[in-house]
Amino acid sequence: AAGGRVSTGPPGAAPLLEVDGLTVDFDTEAGPVRAVRGVSFTVAEREVVALVGESGSGKSATALAALGLLPRSAAVGGAVRFRGEDLLAMPPARLRELRGGAVSMVFQDPMTALTPVRTVGAQLAEAVRAHARVSRAEAGRRAVAALDTVGIPDAGRRLRAYPHEFSGGMRQRVLLAMAIVNDPALLVADEPTTALDVTVQARILDTLRELRERTGIAVVLITHDLGVVAGLADRALVMYAGRVVERAGVAELFARPRMPYTAGLLASVPGPVRGGRLRPIPGVPPSPGRLPAGCPFGPRCPLVAEVCAVEPPLAPTDLAGHRAACHRWADTGKLR
């Protein structure tokens, strides 16, 4: 549930981004549907914060709403402050200036985000000149530097190539280059490794890690992949049915989840993220327009009890800085 201002960053760190009580409503034939329900979090300088959950949990809608990228038919409430400026109350011209400059986004499908009939170099140079008064030569130099930074070989020559001449992994790197070409302070990455093979995924994650170390960029990482979270994020916000249901540092979240949904996600991941037998979560996530009464995870939860007839708030647990929206968080350890 939405409350007052919530600080989730490292102690003493002034937030770079502050999302406070964010709500998103979409008009449907059956009436308004609340897809994001009171999401609050902060991102500090140089920090990587992951929004994780199944499809339909509200992760992407949260990020798109924060950056003013949802269609006009969406009603957005709450506050989103970047370095103290409220993005939701910002004039459109100022918001356009900020997006692609100090704040940038990498979308999950490079073929829809890139223009197929223009060279990669022309698109990168256009991104530079949209935010800086520089010559064409300087824009080209910055474009080459951005491609170099994301690990595309022979960057000067590849500027003349079209998007279809790159592999899927290389196109994703081009998008990343476009996002960082203006040295943003904050990068929002929406499923940056989806549909890529494992080796390419690893290269993209390595690139993001190197960018953070080299430039100090902060990242909001939107993903359903807990392996990606383990490899890159400092903190994770687990989302379910449009709200945050658990929030903690990544190492602690993986070792000691306090929400049955999180425990279920971890138990269903193969490989080195978690050992032991795989246990998929039964059932499917609820539709935003037809949430069950009480805790939305109740119909799928192995710990559901009478108390779960009332939806729990995101509240402190026994672990410092670790919050969970669960009446029975103390029993979550029994599920392992």
Short mmCIF file of C-alpha atoms in Angstrom, two decimals:
data_model
loop_
_atom_site.label_atom_id
_atom_site.label_comp_id
_atom_site.label_asym_id
_atom_site.label_seq_id
_atom_site.Cartn_x
_atom_site.Cartn_y
_atom_site.Cartn_z
CA ALA A 1 0.00 0.00 0.00
CA ALA A 2 1.16 3.54 -0.60
CA GLY A 3 2.43 5.36 2.42
CA GLY A 4 4.63 8.37 3.04
CA ARG A 5 8.02 8.89 1.54
CA VAL A 6 9.98 5.65 1.66
CA SER A 7 13.79 5.58 1.59
CA THR A 8 15.25 2.25 0.52
CA GLY A 9 18.76 3.24 -0.47
CA PRO A 10 21.96 2.79 1.52
CA PRO A 11 22.00 4.71 4.82
CA GLY A 12 22.99 8.35 4.37
CA ALA A 13 22.83 8.26 0.56
CA ALA A 14 20.81 11.01 -1.07
CA PRO A 15 18.50 9.35 -3.58
CA LEU A 16 19.14 9.94 -7.26
CA LEU A 17 15.65 8.64 -8.06
CA GLU A 18 12.72 8.54 -5.67
CA VAL A 19 9.45 6.85 -6.60
CA ASP A 20 6.75 7.60 -4.05
CA GLY A 21 3.30 5.98 -4.02
CA LEU A 22 3.23 5.42 -7.80
CA THR A 23 -0.09 4.26 -9.23
CA VAL A 24 -1.09 3.46 -12.82
CA ASP A 25 -4.68 3.01 -13.98
CA PHE A 26 -5.70 1.85 -17.46
CA ASP A 27 -9.17 2.30 -18.96
CA THR A 28 -10.72 -0.97 -20.11
CA GLU A 29 -14.15 -2.00 -21.33
CA ALA A 30 -14.88 -3.21 -17.80
CA GLY A 31 -13.75 0.10 -16.27
CA PRO A 32 -10.46 1.39 -14.83
CA VAL A 33 -7.87 -1.24 -13.88
CA ARG A 34 -5.08 -0.42 -11.44
CA ALA A 35 -1.92 -2.04 -12.85
CA VAL A 36 0.52 -0.42 -10.41
CA ARG A 37 -0.59 -0.07 -6.81
CA GLY A 38 1.37 2.32 -4.63
CA VAL A 39 4.96 1.44 -5.55
CA SER A 40 7.67 3.28 -3.59
CA PHE A 41 11.45 2.91 -3.80
CA THR A 42 14.64 4.90 -4.20
CA VAL A 43 17.82 4.47 -6.23
CA ALA A 44 21.09 5.94 -4.96
CA GLU A 45 24.03 7.10 -7.08
CA ARG A 46 25.92 4.11 -8.59
CA GLU A 47 23.31 1.66 -7.25
CA VAL A 48 21.67 -1.17 -9.22
CA VAL A 49 18.10 -1.85 -8.11
CA ALA A 50 16.18 -4.73 -9.68
CA LEU A 51 12.41 -4.91 -10.13
CA VAL A 52 11.70 -8.62 -10.40
CA GLY A 53 8.58 -10.71 -10.87
CA GLU A 54 6.50 -12.69 -13.35
CA SER A 55 5.00 -11.16 -16.48
CA GLY A 56 2.09 -8.89 -15.59
CA SER A 57 3.43 -8.01 -12.13
CA GLY A 58 3.69 -4.31 -13.01
CA LYS A 59 7.49 -4.03 -13.44
CA SER A 60 7.57 -2.44 -16.90
CA ALA A 61 4.49 -0.30 -16.25
CA THR A 62 6.26 1.11 -13.18
CA ALA A 63 9.34 2.10 -15.19
CA LEU A 64 7.42 3.45 -18.19
CA ALA A 65 5.14 5.49 -15.90
CA ALA A 66 8.13 6.92 -14.04
CA LEU A 67 9.63 8.17 -17.32
CA GLY A 68 6.36 9.45 -18.78
CA LEU A 69 6.34 6.85 -21.55
CA LEU A 70 2.88 5.37 -21.07
CA PRO A 71 0.06 6.29 -23.47
CA ARG A 72 -2.15 9.24 -22.55
CA SER A 73 -4.98 6.85 -21.74
CA ALA A 74 -3.03 5.76 -18.64
CA ALA A 75 -3.70 7.71 -15.44
CA VAL A 76 -0.53 8.02 -13.36
CA GLY A 77 -0.48 9.13 -9.73
CA GLY A 78 2.08 9.59 -6.99
CA ALA A 79 5.46 11.27 -7.40
CA VAL A 80 8.69 10.41 -9.24
CA ARG A 81 11.60 12.65 -8.32
CA PHE A 82 14.92 12.68 -10.17
CA ARG A 83 17.47 14.80 -8.30
CA GLY A 84 14.55 16.47 -6.58
CA GLU A 85 12.55 17.30 -9.74
CA ASP A 86 9.15 15.62 -10.05
CA LEU A 87 9.04 13.95 -13.46
CA LEU A 88 5.25 13.52 -13.32
CA ALA A 89 4.69 17.27 -12.85
CA MET A 90 7.41 18.31 -15.32
CA PRO A 91 6.59 20.26 -18.51
CA PRO A 92 6.86 18.00 -21.60
CA ALA A 93 9.81 19.95 -23.05
CA ARG A 94 11.84 19.55 -19.85
CA LEU A 95 10.95 15.84 -19.67
CA ARG A 96 12.13 15.29 -23.26
CA GLU A 97 15.37 17.09 -22.40
CA LEU A 98 15.91 14.79 -19.42
CA ARG A 99 15.07 11.54 -21.21
CA GLY A 100 17.97 10.41 -23.32
CA GLY A 101 20.19 12.86 -21.45
CA ALA A 102 20.53 12.45 -17.67
CA VAL A 103 18.03 9.56 -17.67
CA SER A 104 18.06 6.87 -20.36
CA MET A 105 16.21 3.65 -21.11
CA VAL A 106 17.06 0.39 -22.87
CA PHE A 107 13.99 -1.37 -24.26
CA GLN A 108 13.72 -5.13 -24.51
CA ASP A 109 13.17 -5.40 -28.30
CA PRO A 110 15.99 -3.74 -30.27
CA MET A 111 14.31 -4.24 -33.65
CA THR A 112 11.32 -2.11 -32.62
CA ALA A 113 13.48 0.47 -30.80
CA LEU A 114 15.87 0.98 -33.72
CA THR A 115 14.85 2.49 -37.09
CA PRO A 116 15.53 -0.19 -39.75
CA VAL A 117 16.10 2.23 -42.67
CA ARG A 118 18.78 4.38 -41.02
CA THR A 119 22.35 3.43 -40.19
CA VAL A 120 23.31 2.81 -36.59
CA GLY A 121 25.73 5.75 -36.79
CA ALA A 122 23.03 8.16 -37.95
CA GLN A 123 20.75 7.09 -35.10
CA LEU A 124 23.49 7.42 -32.48
CA ALA A 125 24.56 10.83 -33.81
CA GLU A 126 20.95 12.01 -33.77
CA ALA A 127 20.67 10.99 -30.11
CA VAL A 128 23.78 13.07 -29.33
CA ARG A 129 22.65 16.18 -31.21
CA ALA A 130 19.17 16.02 -29.64
CA HIS A 131 20.78 16.79 -26.28
CA ALA A 132 24.01 18.66 -27.06
CA ARG A 133 25.00 21.47 -29.42
CA VAL A 134 27.89 19.75 -31.14
CA SER A 135 29.14 19.41 -34.71
CA ARG A 136 28.37 16.38 -36.85
CA ALA A 137 32.00 15.32 -36.49
CA GLU A 138 31.83 15.49 -32.70
CA ALA A 139 28.52 13.59 -32.68
CA GLY A 140 30.17 10.91 -34.84
CA ARG A 141 33.15 10.73 -32.47
CA ARG A 142 30.83 10.24 -29.49
CA ALA A 143 28.91 7.57 -31.40
CA VAL A 144 32.14 5.63 -32.06
CA ALA A 145 33.14 5.98 -28.40
CA ALA A 146 29.74 4.65 -27.26
CA LEU A 147 30.00 1.60 -29.52
CA ASP A 148 33.54 1.01 -28.24
CA THR A 149 32.30 1.24 -24.65
CA VAL A 150 29.72 -1.51 -25.16
CA GLY A 151 32.26 -3.78 -26.83
CA ILE A 152 31.33 -3.61 -30.52
CA PRO A 153 34.52 -4.29 -32.52
CA ASP A 154 35.62 -2.04 -35.38
CA ALA A 155 33.17 0.60 -34.18
CA GLY A 156 34.07 3.20 -36.81
CA ARG A 157 33.16 0.84 -39.65
CA ARG A 158 30.04 -0.55 -37.96
CA LEU A 159 28.57 2.95 -37.70
CA ARG A 160 27.72 2.61 -41.41
CA ALA A 161 25.80 -0.64 -40.90
CA TYR A 162 22.02 -0.97 -40.59
CA PRO A 163 20.33 -2.68 -37.60
CA HIS A 164 19.52 -5.85 -39.59
CA GLU A 165 23.24 -6.33 -40.23
CA PHE A 166 23.87 -6.92 -36.53
CA SER A 167 23.14 -10.08 -34.53
CA GLY A 168 20.51 -9.95 -31.76
CA GLY A 169 23.15 -9.53 -29.08
CA MET A 170 24.93 -6.81 -31.05
CA ARG A 171 21.65 -4.94 -31.62
CA GLN A 172 21.07 -5.02 -27.87
CA ARG A 173 24.53 -3.50 -27.42
CA VAL A 174 23.70 -0.81 -29.96
CA LEU A 175 20.63 0.09 -27.88
CA LEU A 176 22.85 0.20 -24.81
CA ALA A 177 25.30 2.46 -26.67
CA MET A 178 22.42 4.76 -27.63
CA ALA A 179 21.31 4.87 -24.00
CA ILE A 180 24.76 5.86 -22.67
CA VAL A 181 25.97 8.11 -25.49
CA ASN A 182 25.00 11.23 -23.49
CA ASP A 183 26.56 10.03 -20.21
CA PRO A 184 23.33 9.56 -18.22
CA ALA A 185 23.30 9.35 -14.44
CA LEU A 186 20.48 6.78 -14.48
CA LEU A 187 19.80 3.91 -16.86
CA VAL A 188 16.50 2.02 -16.89
CA ALA A 189 17.02 -1.41 -18.49
CA ASP A 190 13.82 -3.29 -19.35
CA GLU A 191 14.60 -7.02 -19.73
CA PRO A 192 17.95 -6.29 -21.43
CA THR A 193 18.84 -9.98 -21.85
CA THR A 194 15.48 -11.43 -22.94
CA ALA A 195 15.63 -13.77 -25.98
CA LEU A 196 19.44 -13.76 -26.00
CA ASP A 197 21.48 -16.93 -25.59
CA VAL A 198 23.38 -17.49 -22.36
CA THR A 199 26.80 -16.37 -23.62
CA VAL A 200 25.37 -13.15 -25.08
CA GLN A 201 23.44 -12.52 -21.85
CA ALA A 202 26.72 -12.80 -19.94
CA ARG A 203 28.38 -10.26 -22.25
CA ILE A 204 25.52 -7.76 -21.81
CA LEU A 205 25.70 -8.12 -18.01
CA ASP A 206 29.50 -7.73 -18.10
CA THR A 207 29.03 -4.55 -20.14
CA LEU A 208 26.55 -3.14 -17.60
CA ARG A 209 28.92 -3.97 -14.74
CA GLU A 210 31.84 -2.31 -16.53
CA LEU A 211 29.72 0.77 -17.28
CA ARG A 212 28.83 1.11 -13.65
CA GLU A 213 32.45 0.82 -12.56
CA ARG A 214 33.73 3.18 -15.26
CA THR A 215 31.04 5.88 -15.26
CA GLY A 216 29.26 5.49 -11.90
CA ILE A 217 25.89 5.09 -13.62
CA ALA A 218 22.93 3.94 -11.51
CA VAL A 219 20.64 1.27 -12.98
CA VAL A 220 17.00 0.27 -12.55
CA LEU A 221 16.96 -3.30 -13.87
CA ILE A 222 13.59 -4.79 -14.87
CA THR A 223 13.71 -8.56 -15.18
CA HIS A 224 12.01 -11.86 -14.48
CA ASP A 225 15.41 -13.60 -14.42
CA LEU A 226 16.77 -14.14 -10.91
CA GLY A 227 20.13 -15.16 -12.34
CA VAL A 228 20.46 -11.66 -13.81
CA VAL A 229 19.49 -10.16 -10.44
CA ALA A 230 22.12 -12.25 -8.64
CA GLY A 231 24.82 -11.22 -11.10
CA LEU A 232 24.22 -7.47 -11.21
CA ALA A 233 21.88 -5.95 -8.61
CA ASP A 234 22.59 -4.54 -5.14
CA ARG A 235 18.97 -4.59 -4.01
CA ALA A 236 15.81 -6.22 -5.32
CA LEU A 237 12.14 -5.31 -5.18
CA VAL A 238 9.94 -8.33 -5.82
CA MET A 239 6.65 -7.33 -7.46
CA TYR A 240 3.37 -9.22 -7.56
CA ALA A 241 -0.09 -8.03 -8.64
CA GLY A 242 1.07 -4.46 -9.21
CA ARG A 243 2.86 -3.82 -5.92
CA VAL A 244 6.13 -4.50 -4.13
CA VAL A 245 5.77 -7.60 -1.91
CA GLU A 246 9.38 -7.93 -0.74
CA ARG A 247 12.38 -5.61 -0.62
CA ALA A 248 15.91 -6.44 0.51
CA GLY A 249 19.56 -6.59 -0.41
CA VAL A 250 20.12 -9.25 -3.07
CA ALA A 251 22.36 -11.56 -1.01
CA GLU A 252 19.94 -11.50 1.90
CA LEU A 253 16.89 -11.94 -0.31
CA PHE A 254 18.37 -15.06 -1.89
CA ALA A 255 19.54 -16.51 1.44
CA ARG A 256 16.54 -15.60 3.59
CA PRO A 257 13.37 -14.72 1.68
CA ARG A 258 10.50 -13.54 3.87
CA MET A 259 7.65 -13.77 1.34
CA PRO A 260 6.33 -17.16 0.06
CA TYR A 261 6.16 -15.77 -3.48
CA THR A 262 9.88 -14.91 -3.42
CA ALA A 263 10.69 -18.32 -1.93
CA GLY A 264 8.69 -19.88 -4.78
CA LEU A 265 10.54 -17.88 -7.44
CA LEU A 266 13.88 -18.95 -5.96
CA ALA A 267 12.83 -22.60 -5.70
CA SER A 268 11.83 -22.65 -9.38
CA VAL A 269 15.23 -21.45 -10.68
CA PRO A 270 17.64 -24.11 -11.97
CA GLY A 271 21.41 -23.93 -11.83
CA PRO A 272 23.76 -22.19 -9.42
CA VAL A 273 21.31 -19.55 -8.18
CA ARG A 274 19.77 -22.05 -5.79
CA GLY A 275 20.58 -25.70 -5.19
CA GLY A 276 18.14 -28.52 -4.48
CA ARG A 277 15.04 -29.79 -6.22
CA LEU A 278 13.02 -27.43 -8.45
CA ARG A 279 9.55 -26.56 -7.15
CA PRO A 280 7.44 -24.47 -9.56
CA ILE A 281 4.81 -22.10 -8.16
CA PRO A 282 1.34 -23.56 -8.79
CA GLY A 283 -1.32 -21.56 -10.60
CA VAL A 284 -0.97 -18.30 -12.51
CA PRO A 285 -0.74 -14.63 -11.47
CA PRO A 286 -4.09 -12.85 -11.14
CA SER A 287 -5.35 -10.40 -13.74
CA PRO A 288 -4.98 -6.78 -12.53
CA GLY A 289 -8.69 -6.32 -13.12
CA ARG A 290 -9.71 -9.39 -11.11
CA LEU A 291 -7.56 -9.49 -7.98
CA PRO A 292 -8.72 -11.97 -5.33
CA ALA A 293 -9.90 -10.67 -1.97
CA GLY A 294 -7.17 -10.32 0.64
CA CYS A 295 -3.59 -11.20 -0.26
CA PRO A 296 -3.36 -11.50 -4.07
CA PHE A 297 -0.88 -14.38 -3.70
CA GLY A 298 -3.24 -16.27 -1.37
CA PRO A 299 -4.70 -18.66 -3.99
CA ARG A 300 -1.18 -19.85 -4.87
CA CYS A 301 0.39 -19.67 -1.41
CA PRO A 302 1.33 -22.80 0.61
CA LEU A 303 1.12 -20.79 3.85
CA VAL A 304 -2.28 -19.19 3.26
CA ALA A 305 -4.33 -18.87 6.45
CA GLU A 306 -7.37 -17.04 7.79
CA VAL A 307 -5.37 -13.88 8.47
CA CYS A 308 -4.59 -13.63 4.74
CA ALA A 309 -8.17 -12.51 4.07
CA VAL A 310 -6.77 -9.00 4.64
CA GLU A 311 -4.06 -7.82 2.23
CA PRO A 312 -0.86 -7.29 4.24
CA PRO A 313 1.18 -4.07 4.10
CA LEU A 314 4.84 -4.02 3.12
CA ALA A 315 6.20 -4.13 6.66
CA PRO A 316 9.51 -4.74 8.53
CA THR A 317 10.59 -8.33 9.22
CA ASP A 318 13.20 -9.66 11.65
CA LEU A 319 16.01 -8.56 9.29
CA ALA A 320 17.21 -4.94 9.20
CA GLY A 321 16.04 -3.13 6.07
CA HIS A 322 14.17 -6.22 4.87
CA ARG A 323 10.43 -5.74 4.27
CA ALA A 324 7.77 -8.19 3.20
CA ALA A 325 4.04 -7.99 2.47
CA CYS A 326 3.13 -11.19 4.28
CA HIS A 327 1.30 -11.92 7.53
CA ARG A 328 3.22 -15.20 7.86
CA TRP A 329 6.74 -14.11 6.87
CA ALA A 330 8.17 -15.79 9.96
CA ASP A 331 7.12 -19.19 8.57
CA THR A 332 8.62 -18.68 5.08
CA GLY A 333 11.81 -20.53 6.11
CA LYS A 334 9.77 -23.73 6.42
CA LEU A 335 9.22 -23.74 2.65
CA ARG A 336 12.88 -24.34 1.84
#
